[in-house]
Amino acid sequence: MSVKGRVGVGFVARGLGLALVLFWSGAGLAQTHAQPDQTVQGVPEIGAEGITESMAEISTRAQAADLLPRELMVRPEFPNTRRPVDDPAAPAISRWPEASPAEPGAGDASPTRAPQSIGLSFTGATLADTGSFPPDTMGAVGPTQFIVAVNGRLRSFNKTTGAADGALNSSMDAFFASVMTPVSPPVVLTFTSDPRVRYDRLSGRWIIIIIDVPCTNATCSSTAPNRVLVAVSNGPTITNASNFTFFQFQISGSNFADYPTLGIDDQALYIGA
C-alpha cells in the first residue's frame, strides 16, 4: 500500500553536522483538518543528524559490492500506485474545452515539425551494470558533469565529452548503505528503487533521493514501512576529494512510500510519494 502526501525537507546545523527538518503534509492530515481548497499547516519534526562519508569510503564500499554475485532485482509493482484508471465517460479528444471548427489550428493536419538533433549520445548504464529492472532512468546536468541515476547504478560523466569520469560509480545499494533499513526481523532483505537526482544551482550541491524496499519475505510480495533516503554533496563537482551527507526518514509508520518526486527551491526540498 502506498501513502500519498508531501514532505518539505530542510537542513539545519546541529553539532558538527547537518540535521533533517521535516514538514509533513499528508493526504490524511489534509482530509482531517482542511477542505480541498484550504491550506494545511505542516508539522515540523527534527530528524537524525546526517552521516557524512568521503568519496574514498563510498568508492571502497562500491567496489567491494561490485565483486559480489547478484541476482536480477525486478522491482515489484504494488497496487493502486502507478496506473490511474481512465474515466470511461471522458470524451475522446485531445483538449478541453474542445476547439471549435473556426478556431485557428482546429483540424490542422500539418506535418510534425522536425525535432532537435542529438548533440551528444552515450550509454549511461546497462543491465549488467545495474542488475535491476526496470531502470527508472533519471539524470541531471551540473557545471561540468552529467550524473545518471538508475535503479542499481549511480555514475558521473564529463558533460562535454560524455565519457565516464570515474568520480562517481556505485551501485545504489552501496551508495546509500549507511541509511537503508537494517535487515532485521521482520525485514529479510532490502534494496533501493525509484531514484531522483538534481543539481541545485542556488546551493551548488548535488541532491539525490531514492526509496528503499524492505522486504518481509524472500519474494518481496510483502514489505515493511520504508525509508526515503537523501544524499547531498558538499560541492558542485564530484571528485575523489568530495563527500556526501546522507539522511533518511519514514513518511509513514504503517504504509509504503512509493514513487517519490523531488522539487527544490531556496527554502527546502519537496518530496511527494
CSV table of C-alpha atoms in Angstrom, one decimal:
chain,number,residue,atom,x,y,z
A,1,MET,CA,0.0,0.0,0.0
A,2,SER,CA,1.3,3.5,-0.8
A,3,VAL,CA,0.8,6.6,1.2
A,4,LYS,CA,0.1,9.9,-0.6
A,5,GLY,CA,1.4,13.1,0.8
A,6,ARG,CA,4.1,15.7,0.7
A,7,VAL,CA,7.1,16.4,2.9
A,8,GLY,CA,9.2,19.5,2.9
A,9,VAL,CA,12.8,18.8,3.8
A,10,GLY,CA,15.3,21.4,5.2
A,11,PHE,CA,18.7,21.2,6.7
A,12,VAL,CA,19.9,22.9,9.9
A,13,ALA,CA,23.3,22.9,11.6
A,14,ARG,CA,23.4,20.7,14.7
A,15,GLY,CA,26.7,20.0,16.4
A,16,LEU,CA,29.3,19.3,13.8
A,17,GLY,CA,26.9,18.1,11.1
A,18,LEU,CA,23.5,18.6,9.5
A,19,ALA,CA,20.2,17.5,10.8
A,20,LEU,CA,17.0,17.0,8.8
A,21,VAL,CA,14.0,19.2,9.4
A,22,LEU,CA,10.7,17.7,8.1
A,23,PHE,CA,7.4,19.5,7.4
A,24,TRP,CA,4.7,16.9,7.0
A,25,SER,CA,1.6,17.4,4.9
A,26,GLY,CA,-0.1,14.1,4.3
A,27,ALA,CA,-3.3,13.2,2.5
A,28,GLY,CA,-4.9,12.0,5.7
A,29,LEU,CA,-4.0,15.2,7.5
A,30,ALA,CA,-5.4,17.3,4.8
A,31,GLN,CA,-8.7,15.4,4.9
A,32,THR,CA,-9.0,15.8,8.6
A,33,HIS,CA,-8.0,19.5,9.1
A,34,ALA,CA,-8.9,21.3,5.8
A,35,GLN,CA,-11.1,21.4,2.9
A,36,PRO,CA,-9.6,20.8,-0.6
A,37,ASP,CA,-9.0,24.5,-1.3
A,38,GLN,CA,-7.6,25.4,2.1
A,39,THR,CA,-4.0,25.5,3.3
A,40,VAL,CA,-2.8,22.7,5.5
A,41,GLN,CA,-0.3,23.6,8.3
A,42,GLY,CA,2.8,21.4,8.2
A,43,VAL,CA,4.0,19.6,11.2
A,44,PRO,CA,7.8,20.2,11.8
A,45,GLU,CA,10.0,17.3,13.1
A,46,ILE,CA,13.7,17.2,13.6
A,47,GLY,CA,15.3,14.1,12.1
A,48,ALA,CA,18.5,12.4,12.8
A,49,GLU,CA,21.9,14.0,12.2
A,50,GLY,CA,23.3,13.3,8.7
A,51,ILE,CA,26.0,10.8,8.1
A,52,THR,CA,28.9,12.3,6.1
A,53,GLU,CA,31.1,9.9,4.1
A,54,SER,CA,34.1,10.7,1.8
A,55,MET,CA,34.2,9.5,-1.8
A,56,ALA,CA,37.0,7.2,-0.8
A,57,GLU,CA,34.7,5.5,1.7
A,58,ILE,CA,31.9,5.3,-0.8
A,59,SER,CA,34.1,4.0,-3.6
A,60,THR,CA,35.7,1.3,-1.5
A,61,ARG,CA,32.3,0.0,-0.5
A,62,ALA,CA,31.0,0.2,-4.1
A,63,GLN,CA,34.0,-1.7,-5.5
A,64,ALA,CA,33.6,-4.4,-2.9
A,65,ALA,CA,29.9,-4.7,-3.7
A,66,ASP,CA,30.5,-5.0,-7.4
A,67,LEU,CA,32.7,-8.1,-6.8
A,68,LEU,CA,29.8,-10.0,-5.1
A,69,PRO,CA,27.5,-12.2,-7.2
A,70,ARG,CA,24.0,-10.7,-7.5
A,71,GLU,CA,20.6,-11.7,-8.9
A,72,LEU,CA,18.5,-9.6,-11.1
A,73,MET,CA,16.3,-7.4,-9.0
A,74,VAL,CA,12.8,-6.9,-10.5
A,75,ARG,CA,11.0,-4.1,-8.8
A,76,PRO,CA,7.7,-5.3,-7.5
A,77,GLU,CA,4.6,-3.4,-8.6
A,78,PHE,CA,2.3,-2.5,-5.8
A,79,PRO,CA,-1.4,-2.0,-6.5
A,80,ASN,CA,-3.0,1.4,-6.9
A,81,THR,CA,0.2,3.4,-7.3
A,82,ARG,CA,1.3,4.0,-10.9
A,83,ARG,CA,-1.5,3.5,-13.3
A,84,PRO,CA,-4.7,5.5,-12.6
A,85,VAL,CA,-7.9,4.2,-14.1
A,86,ASP,CA,-9.2,6.2,-17.1
A,87,ASP,CA,-12.7,7.7,-16.7
A,88,PRO,CA,-14.9,5.7,-19.2
A,89,ALA,CA,-17.1,8.8,-19.6
A,90,ALA,CA,-14.3,11.1,-20.6
A,91,PRO,CA,-14.6,12.3,-24.3
A,92,ALA,CA,-12.0,11.0,-26.7
A,93,ILE,CA,-10.5,14.4,-27.5
A,94,SER,CA,-7.0,15.9,-27.1
A,95,ARG,CA,-8.0,19.1,-25.2
A,96,TRP,CA,-10.7,20.7,-23.2
A,97,PRO,CA,-12.6,22.8,-23.9
A,98,GLU,CA,-12.9,21.3,-27.3
A,99,ALA,CA,-11.7,23.5,-30.2
A,100,SER,CA,-14.4,25.0,-32.4
A,101,PRO,CA,-14.1,24.4,-36.2
A,102,ALA,CA,-13.4,28.1,-36.7
A,103,GLU,CA,-10.6,28.3,-34.2
A,104,PRO,CA,-7.0,28.6,-35.7
A,105,GLY,CA,-5.3,25.2,-35.7
A,106,ALA,CA,-8.5,23.2,-35.3
A,107,GLY,CA,-8.3,20.2,-37.5
A,108,ASP,CA,-4.9,21.2,-38.8
A,109,ALA,CA,-3.2,18.2,-40.3
A,110,SER,CA,0.1,19.8,-40.9
A,111,PRO,CA,3.2,17.5,-40.5
A,112,THR,CA,5.1,17.3,-37.3
A,113,ARG,CA,8.0,19.8,-37.1
A,114,ALA,CA,11.5,18.5,-37.3
A,115,PRO,CA,12.8,17.5,-33.8
A,116,GLN,CA,16.0,18.9,-32.4
A,117,SER,CA,19.1,16.9,-33.4
A,118,ILE,CA,21.0,14.9,-30.9
A,119,GLY,CA,24.2,16.6,-29.9
A,120,LEU,CA,25.7,14.0,-27.6
A,121,SER,CA,24.8,10.4,-27.0
A,122,PHE,CA,26.4,7.9,-24.6
A,123,THR,CA,25.4,4.8,-22.6
A,124,GLY,CA,24.7,5.7,-19.0
A,125,ALA,CA,24.3,2.1,-17.7
A,126,THR,CA,23.4,-1.4,-18.8
A,127,LEU,CA,21.5,-4.2,-17.2
A,128,ALA,CA,24.9,-5.9,-16.5
A,129,ASP,CA,25.9,-2.7,-14.5
A,130,THR,CA,22.7,-2.4,-12.6
A,131,GLY,CA,21.2,-5.9,-12.0
A,132,SER,CA,17.9,-4.1,-11.7
A,133,PHE,CA,14.7,-3.8,-13.8
A,134,PRO,CA,13.0,-1.5,-14.8
A,135,PRO,CA,15.7,1.2,-14.8
A,136,ASP,CA,13.6,4.2,-13.8
A,137,THR,CA,16.1,6.4,-15.7
A,138,MET,CA,17.0,9.8,-14.2
A,139,GLY,CA,19.7,12.3,-14.9
A,140,ALA,CA,20.8,15.8,-14.2
A,141,VAL,CA,23.5,18.2,-15.5
A,142,GLY,CA,25.8,20.3,-13.4
A,143,PRO,CA,28.6,22.8,-14.1
A,144,THR,CA,31.0,20.1,-15.5
A,145,GLN,CA,29.2,16.8,-15.1
A,146,PHE,CA,26.2,14.8,-16.0
A,147,ILE,CA,25.1,12.3,-13.4
A,148,VAL,CA,23.0,9.3,-14.4
A,149,ALA,CA,20.8,7.8,-11.6
A,150,VAL,CA,19.0,4.5,-12.4
A,151,ASN,CA,17.9,1.6,-10.3
A,152,GLY,CA,21.1,-0.2,-9.4
A,153,ARG,CA,23.7,2.4,-10.6
A,154,LEU,CA,24.9,6.0,-10.0
A,155,ARG,CA,27.5,7.3,-12.4
A,156,SER,CA,29.1,10.6,-13.3
A,157,PHE,CA,30.1,11.7,-16.8
A,158,ASN,CA,32.0,14.6,-18.3
A,159,LYS,CA,29.2,16.7,-19.8
A,160,THR,CA,31.3,17.9,-22.7
A,161,THR,CA,32.5,14.5,-24.0
A,162,GLY,CA,30.0,12.1,-22.5
A,163,ALA,CA,32.9,9.9,-21.1
A,164,ALA,CA,32.5,8.4,-17.6
A,165,ASP,CA,34.9,10.5,-15.5
A,166,GLY,CA,35.3,7.8,-12.7
A,167,ALA,CA,34.5,10.3,-9.9
A,168,LEU,CA,31.2,8.5,-9.0
A,169,ASN,CA,30.4,4.9,-10.0
A,170,SER,CA,28.5,3.0,-7.4
A,171,SER,CA,25.5,0.7,-7.1
A,172,MET,CA,22.6,2.5,-5.4
A,173,ASP,CA,22.5,0.0,-2.6
A,174,ALA,CA,26.2,0.5,-1.8
A,175,PHE,CA,25.9,4.3,-2.1
A,176,PHE,CA,23.0,4.5,0.3
A,177,ALA,CA,24.1,1.6,2.6
A,178,SER,CA,24.6,3.8,5.7
A,179,VAL,CA,21.0,4.9,5.8
A,180,MET,CA,19.0,1.9,4.4
A,181,THR,CA,16.5,0.0,6.6
A,182,PRO,CA,18.5,-2.6,8.5
A,183,VAL,CA,18.0,-6.3,7.7
A,184,SER,CA,16.5,-7.4,10.9
A,185,PRO,CA,13.2,-9.3,11.6
A,186,PRO,CA,10.7,-8.9,10.1
A,187,VAL,CA,12.9,-7.5,7.2
A,188,VAL,CA,14.8,-10.3,5.4
A,189,LEU,CA,16.3,-8.2,2.6
A,190,THR,CA,16.2,-4.7,1.3
A,191,PHE,CA,17.2,-2.8,-1.8
A,192,THR,CA,16.8,0.7,-3.3
A,193,SER,CA,14.4,1.9,-6.0
A,194,ASP,CA,13.0,4.9,-7.8
A,195,PRO,CA,15.9,7.4,-7.9
A,196,ARG,CA,15.8,11.2,-8.4
A,197,VAL,CA,18.8,13.4,-9.0
A,198,ARG,CA,19.0,17.2,-9.2
A,199,TYR,CA,21.8,19.8,-9.3
A,200,ASP,CA,20.8,22.8,-7.2
A,201,ARG,CA,22.4,25.9,-8.6
A,202,LEU,CA,21.5,28.0,-5.6
A,203,SER,CA,23.5,25.9,-3.1
A,204,GLY,CA,26.0,24.4,-5.6
A,205,ARG,CA,25.2,20.9,-4.5
A,206,TRP,CA,24.0,17.6,-6.0
A,207,ILE,CA,20.9,16.1,-4.3
A,208,ILE,CA,20.0,12.5,-4.9
A,209,ILE,CA,16.9,10.8,-3.3
A,210,ILE,CA,15.6,7.2,-3.5
A,211,ILE,CA,13.4,4.9,-1.5
A,212,ASP,CA,14.4,1.6,0.0
A,213,VAL,CA,12.2,-1.6,-0.3
A,214,PRO,CA,12.4,-3.6,3.0
A,215,CYS,CA,11.0,-7.0,2.1
A,216,THR,CA,9.5,-9.2,4.7
A,217,ASN,CA,9.7,-12.4,2.6
A,218,ALA,CA,12.1,-13.8,0.0
A,219,THR,CA,9.9,-12.9,-2.9
A,220,CYS,CA,9.2,-9.4,-1.7
A,221,SER,CA,5.5,-9.8,-2.0
A,222,SER,CA,5.1,-8.0,1.3
A,223,THR,CA,7.1,-5.1,2.7
A,224,ALA,CA,7.6,-3.2,5.9
A,225,PRO,CA,7.2,0.6,6.1
A,226,ASN,CA,10.1,2.0,4.1
A,227,ARG,CA,12.5,4.9,4.2
A,228,VAL,CA,13.1,7.9,1.9
A,229,LEU,CA,16.9,8.3,1.5
A,230,VAL,CA,18.6,11.6,0.7
A,231,ALA,CA,22.2,12.3,-0.3
A,232,VAL,CA,23.7,15.9,-0.5
A,233,SER,CA,27.1,16.6,-2.0
A,234,ASN,CA,29.5,19.2,-0.4
A,235,GLY,CA,30.1,20.9,-3.7
A,236,PRO,CA,29.2,21.4,-7.4
A,237,THR,CA,31.7,19.0,-8.9
A,238,ILE,CA,32.2,15.4,-7.7
A,239,THR,CA,35.8,14.5,-7.3
A,240,ASN,CA,37.8,12.0,-5.3
A,241,ALA,CA,38.1,14.6,-2.6
A,242,SER,CA,34.3,15.2,-2.4
A,243,ASN,CA,31.9,13.9,0.3
A,244,PHE,CA,28.2,13.2,0.6
A,245,THR,CA,26.0,13.6,3.7
A,246,PHE,CA,23.2,11.0,3.9
A,247,PHE,CA,19.8,11.3,5.6
A,248,GLN,CA,16.8,9.0,6.0
A,249,PHE,CA,13.2,9.3,7.2
A,250,GLN,CA,9.9,7.5,7.1
A,251,ILE,CA,6.9,9.3,5.7
A,252,SER,CA,4.6,6.7,7.4
A,253,GLY,CA,5.0,4.1,10.1
A,254,SER,CA,2.3,1.9,8.5
A,255,ASN,CA,2.3,2.4,4.8
A,256,PHE,CA,4.8,2.2,1.9
A,257,ALA,CA,6.0,5.5,0.4
A,258,ASP,CA,6.2,4.8,-3.3
A,259,TYR,CA,7.5,6.6,-6.5
A,260,PRO,CA,8.9,9.7,-4.8
A,261,THR,CA,9.2,13.0,-6.6
A,262,LEU,CA,11.6,15.8,-5.9
A,263,GLY,CA,11.4,19.6,-6.1
A,264,ILE,CA,13.9,22.2,-4.8
A,265,ASP,CA,13.8,25.9,-4.0
A,266,ASP,CA,15.8,28.2,-1.8
A,267,GLN,CA,13.9,27.1,1.3
A,268,ALA,CA,13.7,23.3,1.2
A,269,LEU,CA,13.5,20.0,-0.7
A,270,TYR,CA,9.9,18.9,-1.5
A,271,ILE,CA,9.3,15.2,-1.8
A,272,GLY,CA,6.0,13.7,-2.7
A,273,ALA,CA,5.2,10.0,-2.5
